[in-house]
Amino acid sequence: KENGRNAIRFFNPAMQAVVDAHARMEIGLREALNTGGFRLLYQPQVDRHGRLAGAEALIRWPGAAGTTVSPADFIPLAEDTGLIVQIGQWVLDTACTQLARWQQSSSTRHLSIAVNVSARQFRQADFVTLVRRTVENAGIDPSRLKLELTESAILDDLDESITRMNQLRELGIHFALDDFGTGYSSLSYLKRLPFAQLKIDQSFIRDMAQDEGSETIVLAILSMSHALDLEVIAEGVETPTQREFLRLHGCEFFQGYLFGRPLPIEDWQDFLAMV
Ligand code: C2E
Ligand code: MG
Ligand code: MG
Ligand code: MG
């Protein structure tokens, strides 16, 4: 009764606990949106010569007492509740503001920022308009903005995705296909979509040394991408052995703890000392 008339009550206490936890998290996400409670970290991306090429922006939700809820845990709920639209807009605004700062200085002007776009965000009817407006408001060179999409975001309505991506390409924005290799990865649709870059999923990089299958997949992705004129970036590169293997087989870009962890921009001095 205390929960009000409209509260849903399941008989199963375990299910109820999950519902309660989600409800609490949803309230927390709304509050974080209204009070500036999210943080954006930046993880370096480097080229084959080890030169800094840019960053991937990764959201954090710092909680009480130094805890941080992983985006892997709250992004799915943000998607279900539709809050991802506002959260995604905050990420885009923040990343574009950072790009504007980098573009003020000749030593950092060339750096790019990759922003993750979730399926529901990408499928909003006014997504293209919102991105265009954000880029204009920030006054940035759009060619330094890269949007990371996953297969699940584009495959639902391939024709609509192609239209949308081409509209953003006309503005100069680039696209990377995130977590490549974990979904359908059909070659036939890849040809039709204007991606500049494929991002090999970190699970393959992690397992390469122990598992021949992963190594074979990595090699296949590299040769296929190059045949299709796509750049490849490997995510989750943690060891020099992984980097050397990837470099030997023509991988163009690298991201992972070997080069740097995601950090607040205030802590980027060491990375920027590389440029
Ligand atoms: P993702 O886009 O595939 O991001 C890569 C994840 O790998 C990040 O986890 C990053 O911190 C982690 N990572 C990077 N290098 C290494 C490494 O060398 N070893 C290991 N073990 N991990 C590494 P994170 O930051 O926890 O993000 C998880 C996922 O949450 C992201 O996967 C992305 O799908 C989603 N996400 C993060 N930020 C955003 C955002 O702003 N918007 C949306 N829609 N999704 C986001
Ligand atoms: Mg990503
Ligand atoms: Mg990824
Ligand atoms: Mg991933």
PDB file of N, CA, C and O in Angstrom, residues 234-275:
ATOM      1  N   ALA A 234      41.902  -1.673 -33.304  1.00  0.00           N
ATOM      2  CA  ALA A 234      41.754  -2.780 -32.365  1.00  0.00           C
ATOM      3  C   ALA A 234      41.477  -2.200 -30.986  1.00  0.00           C
ATOM      4  O   ALA A 234      42.179  -1.283 -30.559  1.00  0.00           O
ATOM      5  N   GLU A 235      40.464  -2.717 -30.311  1.00  0.00           N
ATOM      6  CA  GLU A 235      40.194  -2.239 -28.952  1.00  0.00           C
ATOM      7  C   GLU A 235      40.641  -3.288 -27.948  1.00  0.00           C
ATOM      8  O   GLU A 235      40.746  -4.465 -28.253  1.00  0.00           O
ATOM      9  N   GLY A 236      40.970  -2.844 -26.766  1.00  0.00           N
ATOM     10  CA  GLY A 236      41.383  -3.775 -25.716  1.00  0.00           C
ATOM     11  C   GLY A 236      42.802  -4.296 -25.883  1.00  0.00           C
ATOM     12  O   GLY A 236      43.113  -5.406 -25.442  1.00  0.00           O
ATOM     13  N   VAL A 237      43.678  -3.506 -26.514  1.00  0.00           N
ATOM     14  CA  VAL A 237      45.076  -3.930 -26.669  1.00  0.00           C
ATOM     15  C   VAL A 237      45.804  -3.689 -25.347  1.00  0.00           C
ATOM     16  O   VAL A 237      45.880  -2.560 -24.882  1.00  0.00           O
ATOM     17  N   GLU A 238      46.294  -4.777 -24.763  1.00  0.00           N
ATOM     18  CA  GLU A 238      46.898  -4.672 -23.430  1.00  0.00           C
ATOM     19  C   GLU A 238      48.377  -5.021 -23.408  1.00  0.00           C
ATOM     20  O   GLU A 238      49.076  -4.686 -22.445  1.00  0.00           O
ATOM     21  N   THR A 239      48.851  -5.758 -24.415  1.00  0.00           N
ATOM     22  CA  THR A 239      50.248  -6.200 -24.367  1.00  0.00           C
ATOM     23  C   THR A 239      50.999  -5.827 -25.653  1.00  0.00           C
ATOM     24  O   THR A 239      50.400  -5.729 -26.730  1.00  0.00           O
ATOM     25  N   PRO A 240      52.327  -5.647 -25.527  1.00  0.00           N
ATOM     26  CA  PRO A 240      53.144  -5.388 -26.720  1.00  0.00           C
ATOM     27  C   PRO A 240      53.020  -6.517 -27.751  1.00  0.00           C
ATOM     28  O   PRO A 240      53.068  -6.258 -28.952  1.00  0.00           O
ATOM     29  N   THR A 241      52.857  -7.758 -27.296  1.00  0.00           N
ATOM     30  CA  THR A 241      52.710  -8.873 -28.229  1.00  0.00           C
ATOM     31  C   THR A 241      51.469  -8.693 -29.102  1.00  0.00           C
ATOM     32  O   THR A 241      51.516  -8.901 -30.326  1.00  0.00           O
ATOM     33  N   GLN A 242      50.383  -8.309 -28.475  1.00  0.00           N
ATOM     34  CA  GLN A 242      49.154  -8.056 -29.242  1.00  0.00           C
ATOM     35  C   GLN A 242      49.372  -6.924 -30.246  1.00  0.00           C
ATOM     36  O   GLN A 242      48.999  -7.018 -31.416  1.00  0.00           O
ATOM     37  N   ARG A 243      49.987  -5.857 -29.775  1.00  0.00           N
ATOM     38  CA  ARG A 243      50.221  -4.705 -30.666  1.00  0.00           C
ATOM     39  C   ARG A 243      51.075  -5.115 -31.849  1.00  0.00           C
ATOM     40  O   ARG A 243      50.763  -4.762 -32.999  1.00  0.00           O
ATOM     41  N   GLU A 244      52.161  -5.876 -31.600  1.00  0.00           N
ATOM     42  CA  GLU A 244      53.069  -6.244 -32.689  1.00  0.00           C
ATOM     43  C   GLU A 244      52.382  -7.140 -33.703  1.00  0.00           C
ATOM     44  O   GLU A 244      52.547  -6.972 -34.904  1.00  0.00           O
ATOM     45  N   PHE A 245      51.607  -8.092 -33.214  1.00  0.00           N
ATOM     46  CA  PHE A 245      50.892  -8.987 -34.124  1.00  0.00           C
ATOM     47  C   PHE A 245      49.940  -8.175 -35.008  1.00  0.00           C
ATOM     48  O   PHE A 245      49.891  -8.357 -36.231  1.00  0.00           O
ATOM     49  N   LEU A 246      49.192  -7.290 -34.393  1.00  0.00           N
ATOM     50  CA  LEU A 246      48.220  -6.477 -35.132  1.00  0.00           C
ATOM     51  C   LEU A 246      48.917  -5.563 -36.135  1.00  0.00           C
ATOM     52  O   LEU A 246      48.491  -5.403 -37.273  1.00  0.00           O
ATOM     53  N   ARG A 247      50.029  -4.973 -35.700  1.00  0.00           N
ATOM     54  CA  ARG A 247      50.746  -4.056 -36.569  1.00  0.00           C
ATOM     55  C   ARG A 247      51.326  -4.797 -37.772  1.00  0.00           C
ATOM     56  O   ARG A 247      51.249  -4.322 -38.898  1.00  0.00           O
ATOM     57  N   LEU A 248      51.865  -5.979 -37.488  1.00  0.00           N
ATOM     58  CA  LEU A 248      52.430  -6.798 -38.563  1.00  0.00           C
ATOM     59  C   LEU A 248      51.390  -7.084 -39.645  1.00  0.00           C
ATOM     60  O   LEU A 248      51.700  -7.173 -40.824  1.00  0.00           O
ATOM     61  N   HIS A 249      50.119  -7.209 -39.221  1.00  0.00           N
ATOM     62  CA  HIS A 249      49.069  -7.549 -40.178  1.00  0.00           C
ATOM     63  C   HIS A 249      48.271  -6.328 -40.630  1.00  0.00           C
ATOM     64  O   HIS A 249      47.155  -6.447 -41.126  1.00  0.00           O
ATOM     65  N   GLY A 250      48.838  -5.158 -40.428  1.00  0.00           N
ATOM     66  CA  GLY A 250      48.296  -3.959 -41.067  1.00  0.00           C
ATOM     67  C   GLY A 250      47.233  -3.197 -40.304  1.00  0.00           C
ATOM     68  O   GLY A 250      46.568  -2.337 -40.875  1.00  0.00           O
ATOM     69  N   CYS A 251      47.058  -3.512 -39.025  1.00  0.00           N
ATOM     70  CA  CYS A 251      46.076  -2.754 -38.242  1.00  0.00           C
ATOM     71  C   CYS A 251      46.550  -1.290 -38.125  1.00  0.00           C
ATOM     72  O   CYS A 251      47.709  -1.036 -37.832  1.00  0.00           O
ATOM     73  N   GLU A 252      45.633  -0.360 -38.389  1.00  0.00           N
ATOM     74  CA  GLU A 252      46.030   1.064 -38.459  1.00  0.00           C
ATOM     75  C   GLU A 252      46.008   1.780 -37.115  1.00  0.00           C
ATOM     76  O   GLU A 252      46.802   2.678 -36.878  1.00  0.00           O
ATOM     77  N   PHE A 253      45.022   1.425 -36.276  1.00  0.00           N
ATOM     78  CA  PHE A 253      44.865   2.168 -35.021  1.00  0.00           C
ATOM     79  C   PHE A 253      44.682   1.223 -33.843  1.00  0.00           C
ATOM     80  O   PHE A 253      44.239   0.069 -34.010  1.00  0.00           O
ATOM     81  N   PHE A 254      45.012   1.742 -32.666  1.00  0.00           N
ATOM     82  CA  PHE A 254      45.036   0.915 -31.458  1.00  0.00           C
ATOM     83  C   PHE A 254      44.434   1.671 -30.294  1.00  0.00           C
ATOM     84  O   PHE A 254      44.640   2.888 -30.160  1.00  0.00           O
ATOM     85  N   GLN A 255      43.751   0.918 -29.447  1.00  0.00           N
ATOM     86  CA  GLN A 255      43.191   1.498 -28.226  1.00  0.00           C
ATOM     87  C   GLN A 255      43.245   0.405 -27.167  1.00  0.00           C
ATOM     88  O   GLN A 255      42.940  -0.754 -27.443  1.00  0.00           O
ATOM     89  N   GLY A 256      43.629   0.775 -25.967  1.00  0.00           N
ATOM     90  CA  GLY A 256      43.687  -0.223 -24.902  1.00  0.00           C
ATOM     91  C   GLY A 256      44.601   0.221 -23.783  1.00  0.00           C
ATOM     92  O   GLY A 256      45.304   1.236 -23.909  1.00  0.00           O
ATOM     93  N   TYR A 257      44.587  -0.546 -22.710  1.00  0.00           N
ATOM     94  CA  TYR A 257      45.341  -0.163 -21.516  1.00  0.00           C
ATOM     95  C   TYR A 257      46.834  -0.032 -21.785  1.00  0.00           C
ATOM     96  O   TYR A 257      47.532   0.689 -21.088  1.00  0.00           O
ATOM     97  N   LEU A 258      47.354  -0.735 -22.829  1.00  0.00           N
ATOM     98  CA  LEU A 258      48.768  -0.600 -23.172  1.00  0.00           C
ATOM     99  C   LEU A 258      49.123   0.862 -23.467  1.00  0.00           C
ATOM    100  O   LEU A 258      50.231   1.311 -23.169  1.00  0.00           O
ATOM    101  N   PHE A 259      48.184   1.580 -24.044  1.00  0.00           N
ATOM    102  CA  PHE A 259      48.438   2.981 -24.432  1.00  0.00           C
ATOM    103  C   PHE A 259      47.873   3.956 -23.410  1.00  0.00           C
ATOM    104  O   PHE A 259      48.367   5.068 -23.279  1.00  0.00           O
ATOM    105  N   GLY A 260      46.836   3.552 -22.729  1.00  0.00           N
ATOM    106  CA  GLY A 260      46.258   4.422 -21.715  1.00  0.00           C
ATOM    107  C   GLY A 260      44.849   4.019 -21.348  1.00  0.00           C
ATOM    108  O   GLY A 260      44.107   3.503 -22.179  1.00  0.00           O
ATOM    109  N   ARG A 261      44.500   4.231 -20.091  1.00  0.00           N
ATOM    110  CA  ARG A 261      43.149   3.953 -19.612  1.00  0.00           C
ATOM    111  C   ARG A 261      42.265   5.163 -19.877  1.00  0.00           C
ATOM    112  O   ARG A 261      42.778   6.256 -20.115  1.00  0.00           O
ATOM    113  N   PRO A 262      40.955   4.980 -19.817  1.00  0.00           N
ATOM    114  CA  PRO A 262      40.077   6.146 -19.918  1.00  0.00           C
ATOM    115  C   PRO A 262      40.329   7.074 -18.728  1.00  0.00           C
ATOM    116  O   PRO A 262      40.357   6.605 -17.580  1.00  0.00           O
ATOM    117  N   LEU A 263      40.545   8.360 -18.993  1.00  0.00           N
ATOM    118  CA  LEU A 263      40.859   9.323 -17.941  1.00  0.00           C
ATOM    119  C   LEU A 263      40.057  10.606 -18.138  1.00  0.00           C
ATOM    120  O   LEU A 263      39.714  10.953 -19.266  1.00  0.00           O
ATOM    121  N   PRO A 264      39.810  11.324 -17.035  1.00  0.00           N
ATOM    122  CA  PRO A 264      39.223  12.657 -17.189  1.00  0.00           C
ATOM    123  C   PRO A 264      40.193  13.540 -17.974  1.00  0.00           C
ATOM    124  O   PRO A 264      41.413  13.329 -17.895  1.00  0.00           O
ATOM    125  N   ILE A 265      39.659  14.496 -18.695  1.00  0.00           N
ATOM    126  CA  ILE A 265      40.513  15.297 -19.578  1.00  0.00           C
ATOM    127  C   ILE A 265      41.572  16.072 -18.789  1.00  0.00           C
ATOM    128  O   ILE A 265      42.660  16.342 -19.313  1.00  0.00           O
ATOM    129  N   GLU A 266      41.296  16.361 -17.533  1.00  0.00           N
ATOM    130  CA  GLU A 266      42.294  17.061 -16.696  1.00  0.00           C
ATOM    131  C   GLU A 266      43.556  16.213 -16.527  1.00  0.00           C
ATOM    132  O   GLU A 266      44.625  16.745 -16.219  1.00  0.00           O
ATOM    133  N   ASP A 267      43.424  14.910 -16.691  1.00  0.00           N
ATOM    134  CA  ASP A 267      44.573  14.027 -16.487  1.00  0.00           C
ATOM    135  C   ASP A 267      45.230  13.590 -17.801  1.00  0.00           C
ATOM    136  O   ASP A 267      45.899  12.562 -17.857  1.00  0.00           O
ATOM    137  N   TRP A 268      45.000  14.380 -18.837  1.00  0.00           N
ATOM    138  CA  TRP A 268      45.503  13.992 -20.149  1.00  0.00           C
ATOM    139  C   TRP A 268      46.891  14.558 -20.490  1.00  0.00           C
ATOM    140  O   TRP A 268      47.359  14.412 -21.607  1.00  0.00           O
ATOM    141  N   GLN A 269      47.557  15.202 -19.524  1.00  0.00           N
ATOM    142  CA  GLN A 269      48.847  15.845 -19.820  1.00  0.00           C
ATOM    143  C   GLN A 269      49.844  14.896 -20.493  1.00  0.00           C
ATOM    144  O   GLN A 269      50.491  15.256 -21.470  1.00  0.00           O
ATOM    145  N   ASP A 270      49.933  13.672 -19.944  1.00  0.00           N
ATOM    146  CA  ASP A 270      50.927  12.738 -20.487  1.00  0.00           C
ATOM    147  C   ASP A 270      50.610  12.357 -21.938  1.00  0.00           C
ATOM    148  O   ASP A 270      51.506  12.238 -22.769  1.00  0.00           O
ATOM    149  N   PHE A 271      49.317  12.147 -22.212  1.00  0.00           N
ATOM    150  CA  PHE A 271      48.949  11.784 -23.593  1.00  0.00           C
ATOM    151  C   PHE A 271      49.215  12.954 -24.538  1.00  0.00           C
ATOM    152  O   PHE A 271      49.702  12.776 -25.646  1.00  0.00           O
ATOM    153  N   LEU A 272      48.903  14.156 -24.072  1.00  0.00           N
ATOM    154  CA  LEU A 272      49.057  15.331 -24.934  1.00  0.00           C
ATOM    155  C   LEU A 272      50.522  15.692 -25.128  1.00  0.00           C
ATOM    156  O   LEU A 272      50.877  16.351 -26.114  1.00  0.00           O
ATOM    157  N   ALA A 273      51.358  15.218 -24.208  1.00  0.00           N
ATOM    158  CA  ALA A 273      52.786  15.455 -24.369  1.00  0.00           C
ATOM    159  C   ALA A 273      53.308  14.700 -25.593  1.00  0.00           C
ATOM    160  O   ALA A 273      54.383  14.987 -26.102  1.00  0.00           O
ATOM    161  N   MET A 274      52.537  13.707 -26.062  1.00  0.00           N
ATOM    162  CA  MET A 274      52.943  12.920 -27.235  1.00  0.00           C
ATOM    163  C   MET A 274      52.741  13.679 -28.547  1.00  0.00           C
ATOM    164  O   MET A 274      53.292  13.303 -29.561  1.00  0.00           O
ATOM    165  N   VAL A 275      51.879  14.700 -28.558  1.00  0.00           N
ATOM    166  CA  VAL A 275      51.558  15.322 -29.859  1.00  0.00           C
ATOM    167  C   VAL A 275      52.523  16.462 -30.189  1.00  0.00           C
ATOM    168  O   VAL A 275      53.166  17.009 -29.311  1.00  0.00           O
TER     169      VAL A 275
END
